[in-house]
Amino acid sequence: PETPVFWINGLAGTGKSTLAQTIAQWCEDVGFLGASFFCARDGERSNVQLIFPTIAHQLGSICGAFRDHVSEAVKANPDIHGSLVSRQLQKLIVEPLRAVKGAGNQPFPECAVVIDALDECKDNEAVSVILRALSSYVSAIAPLKFVITSRPVQQVTSGFQLRELVQNTQQF
């Protein structure tokens, strides 16, 4: 069965980031890439608070109606970038997707969202927060398809053991 989440995991040096970059490039080449976020150990790309706002911004470039709903969400919640990750996912991605679906607009296109090296975020707790948020809204993220790479570290593995993610994730 087709699942909305695909988790690629492996030890350091096994080519996960190369695979994520290749997938993102291929998706972009065929017009299927919605967004990408490549985590890093240092700098802004290690900040979990930037993942969903960045993805929402990128998704807005492929659907004007979605972008308009994200703009409304930011106006209503100017500090959304600093709020709980689950609230960011809800307000910046899930609710705008629902609004686009329900407004009779041109439907939001099916597309891939690539998150590479999730385990490299600074805060170990943050990684499980991202996965808990995703598990809470996994049934509402269609037509998005998430591709996530990470090492099989405990905080990531336990996140993917959440019931909703177990049922909606394919692992490689």
PDB file of C-alpha atoms in Angstrom:
ATOM      1  CA  PRO A   1       0.000   0.000   0.000  1.00  0.00           C
ATOM      2  CA  GLU A   2       1.088   3.532  -0.719  1.00  0.00           C
ATOM      3  CA  THR A   3       2.072   5.428   2.414  1.00  0.00           C
ATOM      4  CA  PRO A   4       2.513   9.186   2.932  1.00  0.00           C
ATOM      5  CA  VAL A   5       5.874   8.773   4.722  1.00  0.00           C
ATOM      6  CA  PHE A   6       9.006   7.010   3.505  1.00  0.00           C
ATOM      7  CA  TRP A   7      11.850   6.668   6.032  1.00  0.00           C
ATOM      8  CA  ILE A   8      15.342   5.905   4.773  1.00  0.00           C
ATOM      9  CA  ASN A   9      17.609   4.984   7.669  1.00  0.00           C
ATOM     10  CA  GLY A  10      21.132   3.717   7.945  1.00  0.00           C
ATOM     11  CA  LEU A  11      24.404   4.168   9.749  1.00  0.00           C
ATOM     12  CA  ALA A  12      26.690   7.142   9.104  1.00  0.00           C
ATOM     13  CA  GLY A  13      28.337   6.991   5.696  1.00  0.00           C
ATOM     14  CA  THR A  14      25.794   4.683   4.046  1.00  0.00           C
ATOM     15  CA  GLY A  15      24.688   7.273   1.476  1.00  0.00           C
ATOM     16  CA  LYS A  16      21.434   8.542   2.964  1.00  0.00           C
ATOM     17  CA  SER A  17      22.166  12.201   2.159  1.00  0.00           C
ATOM     18  CA  THR A  18      23.320  11.333  -1.346  1.00  0.00           C
ATOM     19  CA  LEU A  19      20.093   9.412  -1.824  1.00  0.00           C
ATOM     20  CA  ALA A  20      18.019  12.320  -0.426  1.00  0.00           C
ATOM     21  CA  GLN A  21      19.762  14.796  -2.743  1.00  0.00           C
ATOM     22  CA  THR A  22      19.244  12.471  -5.713  1.00  0.00           C
ATOM     23  CA  ILE A  23      15.554  12.017  -4.860  1.00  0.00           C
ATOM     24  CA  ALA A  24      15.072  15.774  -4.432  1.00  0.00           C
ATOM     25  CA  GLN A  25      16.843  16.496  -7.731  1.00  0.00           C
ATOM     26  CA  TRP A  26      14.857  13.860  -9.601  1.00  0.00           C
ATOM     27  CA  CYS A  27      11.595  15.122  -8.098  1.00  0.00           C
ATOM     28  CA  GLU A  28      12.511  18.677  -9.076  1.00  0.00           C
ATOM     29  CA  ASP A  29      13.395  17.574 -12.620  1.00  0.00           C
ATOM     30  CA  VAL A  30       9.994  15.925 -13.106  1.00  0.00           C
ATOM     31  CA  GLY A  31       8.022  18.669 -11.324  1.00  0.00           C
ATOM     32  CA  PHE A  32       7.226  16.579  -8.238  1.00  0.00           C
ATOM     33  CA  LEU A  33       9.323  18.338  -5.570  1.00  0.00           C
ATOM     34  CA  GLY A  34       7.216  20.373  -3.194  1.00  0.00           C
ATOM     35  CA  ALA A  35       9.872  21.241  -0.627  1.00  0.00           C
ATOM     36  CA  SER A  36      13.098  20.106   0.962  1.00  0.00           C
ATOM     37  CA  PHE A  37      14.995  20.706   4.166  1.00  0.00           C
ATOM     38  CA  PHE A  38      18.533  19.398   4.584  1.00  0.00           C
ATOM     39  CA  CYS A  39      19.380  19.341   8.297  1.00  0.00           C
ATOM     40  CA  ALA A  40      22.935  19.899   9.515  1.00  0.00           C
ATOM     41  CA  ARG A  41      24.687  19.664  12.859  1.00  0.00           C
ATOM     42  CA  ASP A  42      25.604  23.355  12.930  1.00  0.00           C
ATOM     43  CA  GLY A  43      24.000  26.635  11.927  1.00  0.00           C
ATOM     44  CA  GLU A  44      20.379  27.380  11.076  1.00  0.00           C
ATOM     45  CA  ARG A  45      19.847  24.010   9.448  1.00  0.00           C
ATOM     46  CA  SER A  46      20.174  22.391  12.884  1.00  0.00           C
ATOM     47  CA  ASN A  47      17.203  24.378  14.215  1.00  0.00           C
ATOM     48  CA  VAL A  48      14.063  22.230  14.292  1.00  0.00           C
ATOM     49  CA  GLN A  49      11.932  25.405  14.537  1.00  0.00           C
ATOM     50  CA  LEU A  50      12.791  26.189  10.899  1.00  0.00           C
ATOM     51  CA  ILE A  51      11.725  22.912   9.294  1.00  0.00           C
ATOM     52  CA  PHE A  52       7.956  23.415   8.887  1.00  0.00           C
ATOM     53  CA  PRO A  53       8.083  27.185   8.190  1.00  0.00           C
ATOM     54  CA  THR A  54      10.659  26.537   5.449  1.00  0.00           C
ATOM     55  CA  ILE A  55       8.585  23.728   3.968  1.00  0.00           C
ATOM     56  CA  ALA A  56       5.418  25.874   4.072  1.00  0.00           C
ATOM     57  CA  HIS A  57       7.235  28.711   2.301  1.00  0.00           C
ATOM     58  CA  GLN A  58       8.465  26.392  -0.441  1.00  0.00           C
ATOM     59  CA  LEU A  59       5.036  24.766  -0.870  1.00  0.00           C
ATOM     60  CA  GLY A  60       3.565  28.244  -1.296  1.00  0.00           C
ATOM     61  CA  SER A  61       5.602  28.684  -4.447  1.00  0.00           C
ATOM     62  CA  ILE A  62       3.728  25.859  -6.176  1.00  0.00           C
ATOM     63  CA  CYS A  63       0.192  26.855  -5.186  1.00  0.00           C
ATOM     64  CA  GLY A  64      -0.957  30.455  -4.846  1.00  0.00           C
ATOM     65  CA  ALA A  65      -4.069  29.594  -2.821  1.00  0.00           C
ATOM     66  CA  PHE A  66      -1.917  27.648  -0.343  1.00  0.00           C
ATOM     67  CA  ARG A  67       0.513  30.589  -0.086  1.00  0.00           C
ATOM     68  CA  ASP A  68      -2.415  32.935   0.635  1.00  0.00           C
ATOM     69  CA  HIS A  69      -3.627  30.715   3.489  1.00  0.00           C
ATOM     70  CA  VAL A  70      -0.110  30.490   4.932  1.00  0.00           C
ATOM     71  CA  SER A  71       0.134  34.298   4.794  1.00  0.00           C
ATOM     72  CA  GLU A  72      -3.161  34.571   6.683  1.00  0.00           C
ATOM     73  CA  ALA A  73      -1.877  32.114   9.297  1.00  0.00           C
ATOM     74  CA  VAL A  74       1.308  34.137   9.782  1.00  0.00           C
ATOM     75  CA  LYS A  75      -0.681  37.397  10.079  1.00  0.00           C
ATOM     76  CA  ALA A  76      -2.946  35.788  12.679  1.00  0.00           C
ATOM     77  CA  ASN A  77       0.049  34.266  14.525  1.00  0.00           C
ATOM     78  CA  PRO A  78       3.072  36.534  13.943  1.00  0.00           C
ATOM     79  CA  ASP A  79       5.196  34.490  16.359  1.00  0.00           C
ATOM     80  CA  ILE A  80       4.378  31.144  14.720  1.00  0.00           C
ATOM     81  CA  HIS A  81       8.071  30.608  13.888  1.00  0.00           C
ATOM     82  CA  GLY A  82       8.769  30.280  17.610  1.00  0.00           C
ATOM     83  CA  SER A  83       5.728  28.233  18.570  1.00  0.00           C
ATOM     84  CA  LEU A  84       5.465  24.500  19.164  1.00  0.00           C
ATOM     85  CA  VAL A  85       6.477  22.421  16.168  1.00  0.00           C
ATOM     86  CA  SER A  86       3.094  20.641  16.152  1.00  0.00           C
ATOM     87  CA  ARG A  87       1.334  24.022  16.001  1.00  0.00           C
ATOM     88  CA  GLN A  88       3.592  25.091  13.123  1.00  0.00           C
ATOM     89  CA  LEU A  89       2.675  21.941  11.202  1.00  0.00           C
ATOM     90  CA  GLN A  90      -1.010  22.484  11.931  1.00  0.00           C
ATOM     91  CA  LYS A  91      -1.167  26.205  11.104  1.00  0.00           C
ATOM     92  CA  LEU A  92       1.377  26.426   8.279  1.00  0.00           C
ATOM     93  CA  ILE A  93       0.780  23.172   6.399  1.00  0.00           C
ATOM     94  CA  VAL A  94      -2.253  21.126   7.480  1.00  0.00           C
ATOM     95  CA  GLU A  95      -4.835  23.946   7.738  1.00  0.00           C
ATOM     96  CA  PRO A  96      -3.736  25.636   4.481  1.00  0.00           C
ATOM     97  CA  LEU A  97      -3.952  22.247   2.706  1.00  0.00           C
ATOM     98  CA  ARG A  98      -7.473  21.733   4.091  1.00  0.00           C
ATOM     99  CA  ALA A  99      -8.483  25.258   3.075  1.00  0.00           C
ATOM    100  CA  VAL A 100      -7.240  24.737  -0.481  1.00  0.00           C
ATOM    101  CA  LYS A 101      -9.060  21.392  -0.719  1.00  0.00           C
ATOM    102  CA  GLY A 102     -12.293  22.829   0.655  1.00  0.00           C
ATOM    103  CA  ALA A 103     -12.400  26.079  -1.303  1.00  0.00           C
ATOM    104  CA  GLY A 104     -12.978  24.549  -4.710  1.00  0.00           C
ATOM    105  CA  ASN A 105      -9.648  25.917  -5.916  1.00  0.00           C
ATOM    106  CA  GLN A 106      -7.419  24.046  -8.269  1.00  0.00           C
ATOM    107  CA  PRO A 107      -6.364  21.087  -6.119  1.00  0.00           C
ATOM    108  CA  PHE A 108      -2.987  21.144  -4.435  1.00  0.00           C
ATOM    109  CA  PRO A 109      -0.720  18.921  -6.529  1.00  0.00           C
ATOM    110  CA  GLU A 110       0.675  15.700  -5.174  1.00  0.00           C
ATOM    111  CA  CYS A 111       4.344  16.297  -4.370  1.00  0.00           C
ATOM    112  CA  ALA A 112       7.326  15.152  -2.330  1.00  0.00           C
ATOM    113  CA  VAL A 113       8.752  16.816   0.762  1.00  0.00           C
ATOM    114  CA  VAL A 114      12.317  15.697   1.480  1.00  0.00           C
ATOM    115  CA  ILE A 115      13.789  16.072   4.978  1.00  0.00           C
ATOM    116  CA  ASP A 116      17.374  14.869   5.117  1.00  0.00           C
ATOM    117  CA  ALA A 117      19.419  14.002   8.216  1.00  0.00           C
ATOM    118  CA  LEU A 118      16.640  14.604  10.734  1.00  0.00           C
ATOM    119  CA  ASP A 119      18.865  13.142  13.458  1.00  0.00           C
ATOM    120  CA  GLU A 120      21.337  16.026  13.010  1.00  0.00           C
ATOM    121  CA  CYS A 121      19.092  18.653  14.602  1.00  0.00           C
ATOM    122  CA  LYS A 122      20.752  20.186  17.683  1.00  0.00           C
ATOM    123  CA  ASP A 123      18.120  19.177  20.170  1.00  0.00           C
ATOM    124  CA  ASN A 124      17.581  15.420  20.513  1.00  0.00           C
ATOM    125  CA  GLU A 125      14.104  16.051  21.928  1.00  0.00           C
ATOM    126  CA  ALA A 126      13.267  18.162  18.877  1.00  0.00           C
ATOM    127  CA  VAL A 127      13.632  15.203  16.558  1.00  0.00           C
ATOM    128  CA  SER A 128      10.954  13.244  18.393  1.00  0.00           C
ATOM    129  CA  VAL A 129       8.809  16.409  18.504  1.00  0.00           C
ATOM    130  CA  ILE A 130       8.883  16.573  14.695  1.00  0.00           C
ATOM    131  CA  LEU A 131       7.853  12.918  14.444  1.00  0.00           C
ATOM    132  CA  ARG A 132       5.118  13.265  17.096  1.00  0.00           C
ATOM    133  CA  ALA A 133       3.724  16.259  15.169  1.00  0.00           C
ATOM    134  CA  LEU A 134       3.850  14.315  11.932  1.00  0.00           C
ATOM    135  CA  SER A 135       2.118  11.349  13.563  1.00  0.00           C
ATOM    136  CA  SER A 136      -0.671  13.624  14.804  1.00  0.00           C
ATOM    137  CA  TYR A 137      -1.369  14.977  11.313  1.00  0.00           C
ATOM    138  CA  VAL A 138      -0.236  12.143   9.025  1.00  0.00           C
ATOM    139  CA  SER A 139      -3.804  11.496   7.862  1.00  0.00           C
ATOM    140  CA  ALA A 140      -4.198  15.175   6.942  1.00  0.00           C
ATOM    141  CA  ILE A 141      -1.006  15.770   4.946  1.00  0.00           C
ATOM    142  CA  ALA A 142      -2.212  14.350   1.638  1.00  0.00           C
ATOM    143  CA  PRO A 143      -1.300  15.033  -1.124  1.00  0.00           C
ATOM    144  CA  LEU A 144       2.181  15.485   0.388  1.00  0.00           C
ATOM    145  CA  LYS A 145       4.587  12.541   0.429  1.00  0.00           C
ATOM    146  CA  PHE A 146       7.358  12.889   3.021  1.00  0.00           C
ATOM    147  CA  VAL A 147      10.775  11.319   2.422  1.00  0.00           C
ATOM    148  CA  ILE A 148      12.831  11.428   5.628  1.00  0.00           C
ATOM    149  CA  THR A 149      16.398  10.249   6.116  1.00  0.00           C
ATOM    150  CA  SER A 150      18.221   9.686   9.387  1.00  0.00           C
ATOM    151  CA  ARG A 151      20.503   7.399  11.273  1.00  0.00           C
ATOM    152  CA  PRO A 152      18.540   4.788  13.279  1.00  0.00           C
ATOM    153  CA  VAL A 153      19.174   6.600  16.581  1.00  0.00           C
ATOM    154  CA  GLN A 154      16.832   6.042  19.521  1.00  0.00           C
ATOM    155  CA  GLN A 155      14.893   9.332  19.357  1.00  0.00           C
ATOM    156  CA  VAL A 156      14.129   8.802  15.652  1.00  0.00           C
ATOM    157  CA  THR A 157      13.403   5.096  15.895  1.00  0.00           C
ATOM    158  CA  SER A 158      11.012   5.633  18.819  1.00  0.00           C
ATOM    159  CA  GLY A 159       9.278   8.402  16.867  1.00  0.00           C
ATOM    160  CA  PHE A 160       8.649   6.075  13.956  1.00  0.00           C
ATOM    161  CA  GLN A 161       7.202   3.531  16.421  1.00  0.00           C
ATOM    162  CA  LEU A 162       4.255   5.839  17.163  1.00  0.00           C
ATOM    163  CA  ARG A 163       1.079   4.054  16.072  1.00  0.00           C
ATOM    164  CA  GLU A 164       0.069   6.512  13.349  1.00  0.00           C
ATOM    165  CA  LEU A 165       3.554   6.525  11.832  1.00  0.00           C
ATOM    166  CA  VAL A 166       3.912   2.741  11.995  1.00  0.00           C
ATOM    167  CA  GLN A 167       0.727   2.455   9.923  1.00  0.00           C
ATOM    168  CA  ASN A 168       1.696   5.196   7.459  1.00  0.00           C
ATOM    169  CA  THR A 169       5.438   4.763   6.948  1.00  0.00           C
ATOM    170  CA  GLN A 170       7.420   2.604   4.599  1.00  0.00           C
ATOM    171  CA  GLN A 171      11.001   1.978   5.758  1.00  0.00           C
ATOM    172  CA  PHE A 172      14.139   1.370   3.744  1.00  0.00           C
TER     173      PHE A 172
END
